[in-house]
Amino acid sequence: MAVTKIRKISSWTLLVLLVVSVAVCLAFFVGGVELDAAGNKVYANTDLVLYWGYALVALTLIATIVFAIVSLIQGFRTNPKRALQSLLVFIVLIVILGITYAIGDGTPMSVNEDSAQYNTPGWLKTIDMCIYTTYTLVALIIAGVIWGAIRKRLAK
């Protein structure tokens, strides 16, 4: 019964988010285009797309954090050793974020005045942190897949 309810809720959630995303996408492309003084295209519903993207990212972060905390609490009740391994993975992620922020370049670039508010050392290091963390995690995923295949082959 619970599995069916979970599947229904997740299916409906996916469908609602998909329908709203398609509606926002259509509003963006069909909403109209104007030319500014410099001759650049300005889409009428750009702010709607950005706010929907922010909402999806916030929803994803909140859901991820809540489910991780609940899973960790349940893990300590059932298998404390495995829960500590999960906590260790979280700590390693925080360390990776700290290291990649520290190695990020904060040197301001020459940009137009619209982008100048984000042309600060803190924002530039944060962007580098996101990029370097992505590279690191992709490399760790590939290494994990290779290690899993080797370990499976050696176990036979």
Tab-separated table of C-alpha atoms in Angstrom, residues 57-116:
chain	number	residue	atom	x	y	z
A	57	VAL	CA	16.775	24.469	-7.714
A	58	ALA	CA	15.466	25.490	-4.270
A	59	LEU	CA	12.928	22.652	-4.279
A	60	THR	CA	15.634	20.175	-5.259
A	61	LEU	CA	18.009	21.388	-2.550
A	62	ILE	CA	15.333	21.307	0.137
A	63	ALA	CA	14.141	17.833	-0.865
A	64	THR	CA	17.697	16.524	-1.020
A	65	ILE	CA	18.585	17.867	2.410
A	66	VAL	CA	15.362	16.652	4.042
A	67	PHE	CA	15.613	13.156	2.554
A	68	ALA	CA	19.302	12.916	3.453
A	69	ILE	CA	18.643	13.864	7.072
A	70	VAL	CA	15.729	11.437	7.369
A	71	SER	CA	17.809	8.677	5.769
A	72	LEU	CA	20.718	9.380	8.103
A	73	ILE	CA	18.472	9.249	11.182
A	74	GLN	CA	16.898	5.984	10.033
A	75	GLY	CA	20.360	4.649	9.223
A	76	PHE	CA	21.607	5.266	12.753
A	77	ARG	CA	18.636	3.311	14.067
A	78	THR	CA	19.144	0.284	11.814
A	79	ASN	CA	22.843	0.173	10.852
A	80	PRO	CA	25.083	2.711	12.631
A	81	LYS	CA	28.246	1.663	10.752
A	82	ARG	CA	26.675	2.330	7.368
A	83	ALA	CA	25.202	5.605	8.625
A	84	LEU	CA	28.678	6.749	9.674
A	85	GLN	CA	29.918	5.957	6.154
A	86	SER	CA	27.140	8.147	4.748
A	87	LEU	CA	28.105	10.915	7.141
A	88	LEU	CA	31.733	10.536	6.035
A	89	VAL	CA	30.688	10.994	2.386
A	90	PHE	CA	28.919	14.232	3.358
A	91	ILE	CA	32.007	15.459	5.201
A	92	VAL	CA	34.192	14.624	2.163
A	93	LEU	CA	31.817	16.647	-0.031
A	94	ILE	CA	32.117	19.636	2.312
A	95	VAL	CA	35.926	19.295	2.216
A	96	ILE	CA	35.860	19.155	-1.615
A	97	LEU	CA	33.693	22.294	-1.693
A	98	GLY	CA	36.118	24.067	0.650
A	99	ILE	CA	39.179	23.066	-1.349
A	100	THR	CA	37.636	23.995	-4.693
A	101	TYR	CA	36.539	27.366	-3.296
A	102	ALA	CA	40.053	27.991	-2.027
A	103	ILE	CA	41.673	27.232	-5.400
A	104	GLY	CA	39.145	29.324	-7.327
A	105	ASP	CA	40.372	32.474	-9.032
A	106	GLY	CA	38.870	35.691	-7.680
A	107	THR	CA	40.506	38.069	-10.140
A	108	PRO	CA	37.853	40.439	-11.531
A	109	MET	CA	37.284	40.370	-15.289
A	110	SER	CA	36.482	43.207	-17.649
A	111	VAL	CA	32.735	42.893	-18.287
A	112	ASN	CA	29.840	45.173	-19.107
A	113	GLU	CA	28.106	47.121	-16.373
A	114	ASP	CA	25.132	44.710	-16.198
A	115	SER	CA	27.405	41.870	-15.069
A	116	ALA	CA	29.628	43.984	-12.840
